PDB file of C-alpha atoms in Angstrom:
ATOM      1  CA  MET A 553     106.154  98.339  75.862  1.00  0.00           C
ATOM      2  CA  LYS A 554     105.511  95.077  77.690  1.00  0.00           C
ATOM      3  CA  PRO A 555     104.506  95.031  81.379  1.00  0.00           C
ATOM      4  CA  LYS A 556     107.293  94.181  83.799  1.00  0.00           C
ATOM      5  CA  LEU A 557     107.027  90.998  85.821  1.00  0.00           C
ATOM      6  CA  ALA A 558     107.328  90.850  89.617  1.00  0.00           C
ATOM      7  CA  VAL A 559     106.253  88.420  92.314  1.00  0.00           C
ATOM      8  CA  SER A 560     104.582  88.914  95.671  1.00  0.00           C
ATOM      9  CA  SER A 561     106.291  87.529  98.763  1.00  0.00           C
ATOM     10  CA  TYR A 562     102.913  85.828  99.327  1.00  0.00           C
ATOM     11  CA  SER A 563     103.818  83.467  96.479  1.00  0.00           C
ATOM     12  CA  PHE A 564     106.709  82.107  98.554  1.00  0.00           C
ATOM     13  CA  HIS A 565     104.855  81.833 101.868  1.00  0.00           C
ATOM     14  CA  ARG A 566     101.057  81.389 102.117  1.00  0.00           C
ATOM     15  CA  PHE A 567     100.873  81.380 105.928  1.00  0.00           C
ATOM     16  CA  GLY A 568     100.731  77.605 106.260  1.00  0.00           C
ATOM     17  CA  TRP A 569      98.044  77.121 103.609  1.00  0.00           C
ATOM     18  CA  GLY A 570     100.365  75.781 100.910  1.00  0.00           C
ATOM     19  CA  PRO A 571     102.705  72.771 100.739  1.00  0.00           C
ATOM     20  CA  GLU A 572     105.587  74.983 101.876  1.00  0.00           C
ATOM     21  CA  GLY A 573     103.965  74.983 105.329  1.00  0.00           C
ATOM     22  CA  ASP A 574     105.534  77.445 107.746  1.00  0.00           C
ATOM     23  CA  ASN A 575     108.844  77.518 105.870  1.00  0.00           C
ATOM     24  CA  LYS A 576     109.218  81.244 105.180  1.00  0.00           C
ATOM     25  CA  PRO A 577     112.328  82.362 103.307  1.00  0.00           C
ATOM     26  CA  SER A 578     113.879  85.636 104.429  1.00  0.00           C
ATOM     27  CA  LEU A 579     113.151  88.715 102.321  1.00  0.00           C
ATOM     28  CA  GLU A 580     116.732  88.549 101.106  1.00  0.00           C
ATOM     29  CA  GLN A 581     116.262  84.927 100.007  1.00  0.00           C
ATOM     30  CA  MET A 582     113.108  85.901  98.143  1.00  0.00           C
ATOM     31  CA  ILE A 583     115.031  88.675  96.386  1.00  0.00           C
ATOM     32  CA  ASP A 584     117.762  86.175  95.483  1.00  0.00           C
ATOM     33  CA  LYS A 585     115.152  83.880  93.937  1.00  0.00           C
ATOM     34  CA  CYS A 586     113.716  86.743  91.880  1.00  0.00           C
ATOM     35  CA  SER A 587     117.172  87.480  90.552  1.00  0.00           C
ATOM     36  CA  GLU A 588     117.723  83.808  89.673  1.00  0.00           C
ATOM     37  CA  LEU A 589     114.374  83.650  87.851  1.00  0.00           C
ATOM     38  CA  GLY A 590     115.042  86.829  85.884  1.00  0.00           C
ATOM     39  CA  LEU A 591     112.135  88.744  87.419  1.00  0.00           C
ATOM     40  CA  ASP A 592     112.107  92.537  87.317  1.00  0.00           C
ATOM     41  CA  GLY A 593     110.733  93.109  90.795  1.00  0.00           C
ATOM     42  CA  ILE A 594     109.261  91.900  94.054  1.00  0.00           C
ATOM     43  CA  GLU A 595     106.273  92.995  96.134  1.00  0.00           C
ATOM     44  CA  LEU A 596     106.704  92.606  99.894  1.00  0.00           C
ATOM     45  CA  LEU A 597     103.831  91.958 102.300  1.00  0.00           C
ATOM     46  CA  GLY A 598     104.124  94.018 105.454  1.00  0.00           C
ATOM     47  CA  VAL A 599     103.353  90.933 107.545  1.00  0.00           C
ATOM     48  CA  HIS A 600     106.472  89.253 106.121  1.00  0.00           C
ATOM     49  CA  PHE A 601     108.785  91.894 107.606  1.00  0.00           C
ATOM     50  CA  GLU A 602     110.441  90.786 110.834  1.00  0.00           C
ATOM     51  CA  LYS A 603     111.797  94.303 111.435  1.00  0.00           C
ATOM     52  CA  SER A 604     111.230  97.671 109.825  1.00  0.00           C
ATOM     53  CA  GLU A 605     113.565 100.190 111.424  1.00  0.00           C
ATOM     54  CA  PRO A 606     115.182 102.555 108.890  1.00  0.00           C
ATOM     55  CA  ALA A 607     118.694 101.084 109.191  1.00  0.00           C
ATOM     56  CA  TYR A 608     117.437  97.638 108.154  1.00  0.00           C
ATOM     57  CA  LEU A 609     115.254  99.065 105.375  1.00  0.00           C
ATOM     58  CA  HIS A 610     118.204 100.948 103.892  1.00  0.00           C
ATOM     59  CA  THR A 611     120.291  97.760 103.936  1.00  0.00           C
ATOM     60  CA  LEU A 612     117.446  95.827 102.283  1.00  0.00           C
ATOM     61  CA  LYS A 613     117.087  98.493  99.608  1.00  0.00           C
ATOM     62  CA  GLN A 614     120.803  98.255  98.855  1.00  0.00           C
ATOM     63  CA  TYR A 615     120.628  94.444  98.772  1.00  0.00           C
ATOM     64  CA  ALA A 616     117.788  94.445  96.232  1.00  0.00           C
ATOM     65  CA  PHE A 617     119.600  97.029  94.119  1.00  0.00           C
ATOM     66  CA  MET A 618     122.765  94.932  94.057  1.00  0.00           C
ATOM     67  CA  ARG A 619     120.726  91.879  92.989  1.00  0.00           C
ATOM     68  CA  GLY A 620     119.051  93.869  90.211  1.00  0.00           C
ATOM     69  CA  VAL A 621     115.549  93.485  91.650  1.00  0.00           C
ATOM     70  CA  ASP A 622     113.163  96.419  92.132  1.00  0.00           C
ATOM     71  CA  ILE A 623     111.032  96.465  95.284  1.00  0.00           C
ATOM     72  CA  VAL A 624     107.875  97.646  93.551  1.00  0.00           C
ATOM     73  CA  ALA A 625     105.262  97.644  96.322  1.00  0.00           C
ATOM     74  CA  ILE A 626     104.583  97.132 100.005  1.00  0.00           C
ATOM     75  CA  SER A 627     101.298  95.468 100.969  1.00  0.00           C
ATOM     76  CA  ALA A 628      99.592  96.790 104.091  1.00  0.00           C
ATOM     77  CA  HIS A 629      96.923  94.954 106.094  1.00  0.00           C
ATOM     78  CA  HIS A 630      94.265  97.067 107.791  1.00  0.00           C
ATOM     79  CA  ASN A 631      90.498  97.492 108.016  1.00  0.00           C
ATOM     80  CA  PHE A 632      88.703 100.851 108.165  1.00  0.00           C
ATOM     81  CA  VAL A 633      85.233  99.308 108.529  1.00  0.00           C
ATOM     82  CA  HIS A 634      84.578  99.740 112.237  1.00  0.00           C
ATOM     83  CA  PRO A 635      82.079 102.011 114.013  1.00  0.00           C
ATOM     84  CA  ASP A 636      84.589 102.932 116.737  1.00  0.00           C
ATOM     85  CA  TYR A 637      86.488 106.045 115.652  1.00  0.00           C
ATOM     86  CA  SER A 638      89.500 105.227 117.852  1.00  0.00           C
ATOM     87  CA  ILE A 639      89.860 101.812 116.179  1.00  0.00           C
ATOM     88  CA  ARG A 640      89.664 103.419 112.736  1.00  0.00           C
ATOM     89  CA  VAL A 641      92.498 105.734 113.785  1.00  0.00           C
ATOM     90  CA  GLU A 642      94.551 102.692 114.833  1.00  0.00           C
ATOM     91  CA  GLU A 643      93.891 101.073 111.464  1.00  0.00           C
ATOM     92  CA  LEU A 644      94.783 104.285 109.641  1.00  0.00           C
ATOM     93  CA  ASN A 645      98.057 104.400 111.554  1.00  0.00           C
ATOM     94  CA  LYS A 646      98.840 100.893 110.279  1.00  0.00           C
ATOM     95  CA  LEU A 647      98.585 102.118 106.699  1.00  0.00           C
ATOM     96  CA  VAL A 648     100.583 105.254 107.504  1.00  0.00           C
ATOM     97  CA  ARG A 649     103.332 103.097 108.994  1.00  0.00           C
ATOM     98  CA  TRP A 650     103.723 101.172 105.725  1.00  0.00           C
ATOM     99  CA  ILE A 651     103.687 104.389 103.736  1.00  0.00           C
ATOM    100  CA  ASP A 652     106.678 105.427 105.868  1.00  0.00           C
ATOM    101  CA  VAL A 653     108.352 102.064 105.204  1.00  0.00           C
ATOM    102  CA  ALA A 654     107.795 102.505 101.464  1.00  0.00           C
ATOM    103  CA  TYR A 655     109.332 105.972 101.648  1.00  0.00           C
ATOM    104  CA  GLU A 656     112.455 104.655 103.421  1.00  0.00           C
ATOM    105  CA  LEU A 657     112.779 101.832 100.868  1.00  0.00           C
ATOM    106  CA  GLY A 658     112.169 104.091  97.883  1.00  0.00           C
ATOM    107  CA  VAL A 659     109.120 101.985  96.957  1.00  0.00           C
ATOM    108  CA  PRO A 660     106.544 103.779  94.786  1.00  0.00           C
ATOM    109  CA  THR A 661     103.304 102.236  96.052  1.00  0.00           C
ATOM    110  CA  VAL A 662     101.535 100.675  99.039  1.00  0.00           C
ATOM    111  CA  ARG A 663      98.704  98.193  98.475  1.00  0.00           C
ATOM    112  CA  ALA A 664      95.673  98.998 100.660  1.00  0.00           C
ATOM    113  CA  PHE A 665      92.318  97.415 101.516  1.00  0.00           C
ATOM    114  CA  GLY A 666      88.880  99.038 101.351  1.00  0.00           C
ATOM    115  CA  GLY A 667      87.695  97.021 104.360  1.00  0.00           C
ATOM    116  CA  ARG A 668      84.984  94.557 105.365  1.00  0.00           C
ATOM    117  CA  TRP A 669      82.518  94.015 108.215  1.00  0.00           C
ATOM    118  CA  ASN A 670      83.928  90.689 109.473  1.00  0.00           C
ATOM    119  CA  THR A 671      80.420  89.546 110.371  1.00  0.00           C
ATOM    120  CA  ILE A 672      81.188  86.204 108.693  1.00  0.00           C
ATOM    121  CA  LYS A 673      84.074  84.771 110.682  1.00  0.00           C
ATOM    122  CA  SER A 674      84.899  81.642 108.671  1.00  0.00           C
ATOM    123  CA  PHE A 675      86.825  82.311 105.439  1.00  0.00           C
ATOM    124  CA  GLU A 676      85.180  79.268 103.842  1.00  0.00           C
ATOM    125  CA  ASP A 677      81.727  80.657 104.681  1.00  0.00           C
ATOM    126  CA  PHE A 678      82.815  84.094 103.459  1.00  0.00           C
ATOM    127  CA  MET A 679      83.861  82.605 100.108  1.00  0.00           C
ATOM    128  CA  ALA A 680      80.608  80.616  99.953  1.00  0.00           C
ATOM    129  CA  ALA A 681      78.826  83.986 100.281  1.00  0.00           C
ATOM    130  CA  SER A 682      80.826  85.317  97.293  1.00  0.00           C
ATOM    131  CA  GLY A 683      82.826  87.620  99.545  1.00  0.00           C
ATOM    132  CA  ASP A 684      79.716  89.517 100.622  1.00  0.00           C
ATOM    133  CA  GLU A 685      78.576  89.849 104.219  1.00  0.00           C
ATOM    134  CA  PRO A 686      75.864  91.726 106.142  1.00  0.00           C
ATOM    135  CA  PRO A 687      76.666  94.928 108.062  1.00  0.00           C
ATOM    136  CA  LEU A 688      76.815  95.062 111.841  1.00  0.00           C
ATOM    137  CA  ASP A 689      73.415  95.558 113.469  1.00  0.00           C
ATOM    138  CA  GLY A 690      72.399  99.189 113.357  1.00  0.00           C
ATOM    139  CA  TYR A 691      74.721 100.118 110.487  1.00  0.00           C
ATOM    140  CA  THR A 692      74.679 100.082 106.673  1.00  0.00           C
ATOM    141  CA  ASP A 693      77.191  99.714 103.874  1.00  0.00           C
ATOM    142  CA  ASP A 694      76.888 103.470 103.364  1.00  0.00           C
ATOM    143  CA  ASP A 695      78.350 103.930 106.859  1.00  0.00           C
ATOM    144  CA  ALA A 696      81.243 101.641 105.969  1.00  0.00           C
ATOM    145  CA  PHE A 697      81.995 103.521 102.754  1.00  0.00           C
ATOM    146  CA  ASP A 698      81.924 106.850 104.617  1.00  0.00           C
ATOM    147  CA  TRP A 699      84.463 105.547 107.162  1.00  0.00           C
ATOM    148  CA  SER A 700      86.729 104.105 104.476  1.00  0.00           C
ATOM    149  CA  ILE A 701      86.573 107.224 102.319  1.00  0.00           C
ATOM    150  CA  GLU A 702      87.414 109.456 105.286  1.00  0.00           C
ATOM    151  CA  CYS A 703      90.480 107.339 106.110  1.00  0.00           C
ATOM    152  CA  PHE A 704      91.645 107.185 102.505  1.00  0.00           C
ATOM    153  CA  LYS A 705      91.418 110.965 102.190  1.00  0.00           C
ATOM    154  CA  ILE A 706      93.822 111.306 105.120  1.00  0.00           C
ATOM    155  CA  ALA A 707      96.108 108.462 103.990  1.00  0.00           C
ATOM    156  CA  SER A 708      96.291 109.740 100.403  1.00  0.00           C
ATOM    157  CA  TYR A 709      97.156 113.246 101.544  1.00  0.00           C
ATOM    158  CA  TYR A 710      99.922 111.882 103.774  1.00  0.00           C
ATOM    159  CA  ALA A 711     101.205 109.526 101.063  1.00  0.00           C
ATOM    160  CA  GLY A 712     101.327 112.356  98.542  1.00  0.00           C
ATOM    161  CA  LYS A 713     103.623 114.331 100.840  1.00  0.00           C
ATOM    162  CA  LYS A 714     105.965 111.314 100.766  1.00  0.00           C
ATOM    163  CA  GLY A 715     105.649 110.745  97.022  1.00  0.00           C
ATOM    164  CA  VAL A 716     104.063 107.325  97.592  1.00  0.00           C
ATOM    165  CA  THR A 717     100.959 106.097  95.759  1.00  0.00           C
ATOM    166  CA  VAL A 718      98.291 104.249  97.738  1.00  0.00           C
ATOM    167  CA  ALA A 719      96.854 101.450  95.573  1.00  0.00           C
ATOM    168  CA  LEU A 720      93.378 100.227  96.545  1.00  0.00           C
ATOM    169  CA  GLU A 721      92.859  96.521  95.839  1.00  0.00           C
ATOM    170  CA  ASN A 722      89.613  94.831  94.824  1.00  0.00           C
ATOM    171  CA  HIS A 723      89.744  92.588  97.887  1.00  0.00           C
ATOM    172  CA  TRP A 724      86.268  91.439  98.950  1.00  0.00           C
ATOM    173  CA  GLY A 725      84.057  93.439 101.302  1.00  0.00           C
ATOM    174  CA  LEU A 726      83.510  96.999 100.115  1.00  0.00           C
ATOM    175  CA  THR A 727      85.731  96.401  97.096  1.00  0.00           C
ATOM    176  CA  GLY A 728      84.344  93.031  96.031  1.00  0.00           C
ATOM    177  CA  LYS A 729      82.873  94.724  92.963  1.00  0.00           C
ATOM    178  CA  ALA A 730      84.400  97.311  90.651  1.00  0.00           C
ATOM    179  CA  GLU A 731      81.673  99.772  91.582  1.00  0.00           C
ATOM    180  CA  GLY A 732      82.772  99.650  95.229  1.00  0.00           C
ATOM    181  CA  VAL A 733      86.387 100.358  94.284  1.00  0.00           C
ATOM    182  CA  LEU A 734      85.317 103.284  92.106  1.00  0.00           C
ATOM    183  CA  ARG A 735      83.017 104.658  94.808  1.00  0.00           C
ATOM    184  CA  ILE A 736      86.054 105.100  97.062  1.00  0.00           C
ATOM    185  CA  ILE A 737      88.372 106.345  94.296  1.00  0.00           C
ATOM    186  CA  ASN A 738      85.874 108.890  92.972  1.00  0.00           C
ATOM    187  CA  SER A 739      84.956 110.129  96.455  1.00  0.00           C
ATOM    188  CA  VAL A 740      88.536 110.605  97.645  1.00  0.00           C
ATOM    189  CA  LYS A 741      89.565 112.371  94.420  1.00  0.00           C
ATOM    190  CA  SER A 742      93.292 112.199  95.133  1.00  0.00           C
ATOM    191  CA  PRO A 743      96.004 111.737  92.493  1.00  0.00           C
ATOM    192  CA  TRP A 744      97.800 109.615  95.113  1.00  0.00           C
ATOM    193  CA  LEU A 745      95.028 107.009  95.355  1.00  0.00           C
ATOM    194  CA  LYS A 746      94.971 104.526  92.478  1.00  0.00           C
ATOM    195  CA  VAL A 747      94.052 100.844  92.009  1.00  0.00           C
ATOM    196  CA  VAL A 748      95.889  97.542  92.153  1.00  0.00           C
ATOM    197  CA  LEU A 749      93.791  95.078  90.180  1.00  0.00           C
ATOM    198  CA  ASP A 750      93.685  91.506  91.508  1.00  0.00           C
ATOM    199  CA  THR A 751      92.708  89.220  88.640  1.00  0.00           C
ATOM    200  CA  GLY A 752      91.419  86.479  90.952  1.00  0.00           C
ATOM    201  CA  ASN A 753      89.084  88.476  93.164  1.00  0.00           C
ATOM    202  CA  PHE A 754      86.164  89.030  90.768  1.00  0.00           C
ATOM    203  CA  ASN A 755      85.595  85.335  90.128  1.00  0.00           C
ATOM    204  CA  PHE A 756      82.177  85.334  91.833  1.00  0.00           C
ATOM    205  CA  ARG A 757      80.818  88.098  89.591  1.00  0.00           C
ATOM    206  CA  PRO A 758      78.740  87.393  86.450  1.00  0.00           C
ATOM    207  CA  ASP A 759      81.511  88.756  84.184  1.00  0.00           C
ATOM    208  CA  GLN A 760      84.850  88.963  85.972  1.00  0.00           C
ATOM    209  CA  TYR A 761      86.585  90.374  82.889  1.00  0.00           C
ATOM    210  CA  GLU A 762      84.149  93.267  82.597  1.00  0.00           C
ATOM    211  CA  GLU A 763      84.768  94.058  86.279  1.00  0.00           C
ATOM    212  CA  MET A 764      88.523  94.132  85.552  1.00  0.00           C
ATOM    213  CA  ARG A 765      88.083  96.238  82.414  1.00  0.00           C
ATOM    214  CA  THR A 766      86.127  98.851  84.366  1.00  0.00           C
ATOM    215  CA  LEU A 767      89.103  99.463  86.667  1.00  0.00           C
ATOM    216  CA  LEU A 768      91.892  99.491  84.067  1.00  0.00           C
ATOM    217  CA  PRO A 769      91.998 103.306  83.654  1.00  0.00           C
ATOM    218  CA  TYR A 770      92.944 103.597  87.338  1.00  0.00           C
ATOM    219  CA  VAL A 771      95.344 100.650  87.643  1.00  0.00           C
ATOM    220  CA  VAL A 772      98.984 101.190  88.633  1.00  0.00           C
ATOM    221  CA  MET A 773      99.802  97.512  89.254  1.00  0.00           C
ATOM    222  CA  LEU A 774      98.262  94.135  88.497  1.00  0.00           C
ATOM    223  CA  HIS A 775      98.079  91.142  90.850  1.00  0.00           C
ATOM    224  CA  ALA A 776      98.183  88.073  88.605  1.00  0.00           C
ATOM    225  CA  LYS A 777      96.664  85.117  90.453  1.00  0.00           C
ATOM    226  CA  THR A 778      97.849  81.672  89.368  1.00  0.00           C
ATOM    227  CA  TYR A 779      96.706  78.243  90.589  1.00  0.00           C
ATOM    228  CA  PHE A 780      99.143  75.545  89.457  1.00  0.00           C
ATOM    229  CA  GLY A 781      98.366  72.271  91.198  1.00  0.00           C
ATOM    230  CA  GLY A 782      94.781  73.446  91.798  1.00  0.00           C
ATOM    231  CA  GLY A 783      93.656  76.435  93.843  1.00  0.00           C
ATOM    232  CA  ILE A 784      94.177  76.437  97.599  1.00  0.00           C
ATOM    233  CA  PHE A 785      90.832  78.196  98.067  1.00  0.00           C
ATOM    234  CA  TYR A 786      89.412  78.218  94.526  1.00  0.00           C
ATOM    235  CA  ASP A 787      90.557  78.521  90.918  1.00  0.00           C
ATOM    236  CA  ALA A 788      89.247  81.575  89.075  1.00  0.00           C
ATOM    237  CA  GLY A 789      89.806  79.885  85.686  1.00  0.00           C
ATOM    238  CA  LEU A 790      91.566  82.956  84.332  1.00  0.00           C
ATOM    239  CA  ASP A 791      92.193  83.442  80.626  1.00  0.00           C
ATOM    240  CA  TYR A 792      95.495  85.327  80.578  1.00  0.00           C
ATOM    241  CA  GLN A 793      95.485  85.644  76.810  1.00  0.00           C
ATOM    242  CA  LYS A 794      92.279  87.629  77.197  1.00  0.00           C
ATOM    243  CA  ILE A 795      93.661  89.610  80.125  1.00  0.00           C
ATOM    244  CA  GLY A 796      96.825  90.328  78.131  1.00  0.00           C
ATOM    245  CA  GLN A 797      94.746  91.732  75.290  1.00  0.00           C
ATOM    246  CA  MET A 798      92.822  93.914  77.749  1.00  0.00           C
ATOM    247  CA  LEU A 799      96.096  95.283  79.130  1.00  0.00           C
ATOM    248  CA  ARG A 800      97.397  96.050  75.649  1.00  0.00           C
ATOM    249  CA  GLU A 801      94.172  97.859  74.757  1.00  0.00           C
ATOM    250  CA  ALA A 802      94.554  99.920  77.948  1.00  0.00           C
ATOM    251  CA  ASN A 803      98.236 100.645  77.162  1.00  0.00           C
ATOM    252  CA  PHE A 804      99.238  99.187  80.532  1.00  0.00           C
ATOM    253  CA  SER A 805     103.012  98.748  80.814  1.00  0.00           C
ATOM    254  CA  GLY A 806     103.457  98.724  84.591  1.00  0.00           C
ATOM    255  CA  TYR A 807     104.277  95.887  86.961  1.00  0.00           C
ATOM    256  CA  VAL A 808     102.427  92.591  87.003  1.00  0.00           C
ATOM    257  CA  SER A 809     102.974  90.959  90.408  1.00  0.00           C
ATOM    258  CA  ILE A 810     102.453  87.193  90.599  1.00  0.00           C
ATOM    259  CA  GLU A 811     100.298  85.969  93.474  1.00  0.00           C
ATOM    260  CA  PHE A 812     100.718  82.211  93.229  1.00  0.00           C
ATOM    261  CA  GLU A 813      97.838  80.560  95.093  1.00  0.00           C
ATOM    262  CA  GLY A 814      98.080  76.972  93.927  1.00  0.00           C
ATOM    263  CA  LYS A 815      98.825  73.695  95.680  1.00  0.00           C
ATOM    264  CA  ASP A 816     102.116  73.122  93.884  1.00  0.00           C
ATOM    265  CA  HIS A 817     105.210  73.973  95.894  1.00  0.00           C
ATOM    266  CA  PRO A 818     106.348  77.558  95.157  1.00  0.00           C
ATOM    267  CA  ASP A 819     109.612  76.180  93.727  1.00  0.00           C
ATOM    268  CA  LYS A 820     107.472  74.688  90.955  1.00  0.00           C
ATOM    269  CA  GLY A 821     104.462  77.006  90.883  1.00  0.00           C
ATOM    270  CA  ILE A 822     106.330  80.302  90.591  1.00  0.00           C
ATOM    271  CA  PRO A 823     108.409  79.277  87.511  1.00  0.00           C
ATOM    272  CA  SER A 824     105.229  77.888  85.917  1.00  0.00           C
ATOM    273  CA  SER A 825     103.510  81.215  86.593  1.00  0.00           C
ATOM    274  CA  ILE A 826     106.373  83.143  85.014  1.00  0.00           C
ATOM    275  CA  GLU A 827     106.177  81.002  81.881  1.00  0.00           C
ATOM    276  CA  LEU A 828     102.393  81.470  81.643  1.00  0.00           C
ATOM    277  CA  LEU A 829     102.482  85.230  82.071  1.00  0.00           C
ATOM    278  CA  ARG A 830     105.454  85.822  79.787  1.00  0.00           C
ATOM    279  CA  SER A 831     103.679  83.949  77.017  1.00  0.00           C
ATOM    280  CA  SER A 832     100.369  85.788  77.436  1.00  0.00           C
ATOM    281  CA  LEU A 833     101.163  89.325  78.635  1.00  0.00           C
TER     282      LEU A 833
END
């Protein structure tokens, strides 16, 4: 069975980084576009929600259902890597909030971050350092992993009670390598903590495909980065024929969510991404 194709709301609005500027379609307009393009689903970034009270979420769920588009994931933004326990609790509550939103929407998974130190403030400098950064003075990466693991144990337990899967993304910092992702997964040991594999976030590693392959047994969703028009930040030079073969070997038939990160306008870049992925996956 072939993977199903979805798109992240990030593909429509890149926070002023792309040619679309600050022009952010509503979530309903994004759902309409998915329906027009024949996509199976949509992934919604939490930061794209303008409101999240249950009455609105129920209306949004009905709207997507009537348009024939599955809301397949919610993406949370949080950071557990902080020595202050009270701040870690605040960050944990952010993730819990989006687990609740997913539950109200009937969405099966919430994308989550492992965390980073934020000791390199400039994103350009962070990328120049291959997504690696030094710990805060007086602390080690082991401390950061302990904090993240503790939070994910709590979040996964809570998510399991709601029937929602937390999906840890390979997103720089602690999860910039497959071994960091697996350190968290294997330490938490929860059936409600899985992996969302971002194809574009291992590009600084010696063999980005081997990093991806290592995570495939744990993957519940794939983020497919595309760069039509040239990458906004970089172009990972991804071989989707090769990635497609890897997915077939792993018997992956879940959702592939497009994260278009190119300089083309989304009206052009998203259809091009659909064509590429349909031909290769």
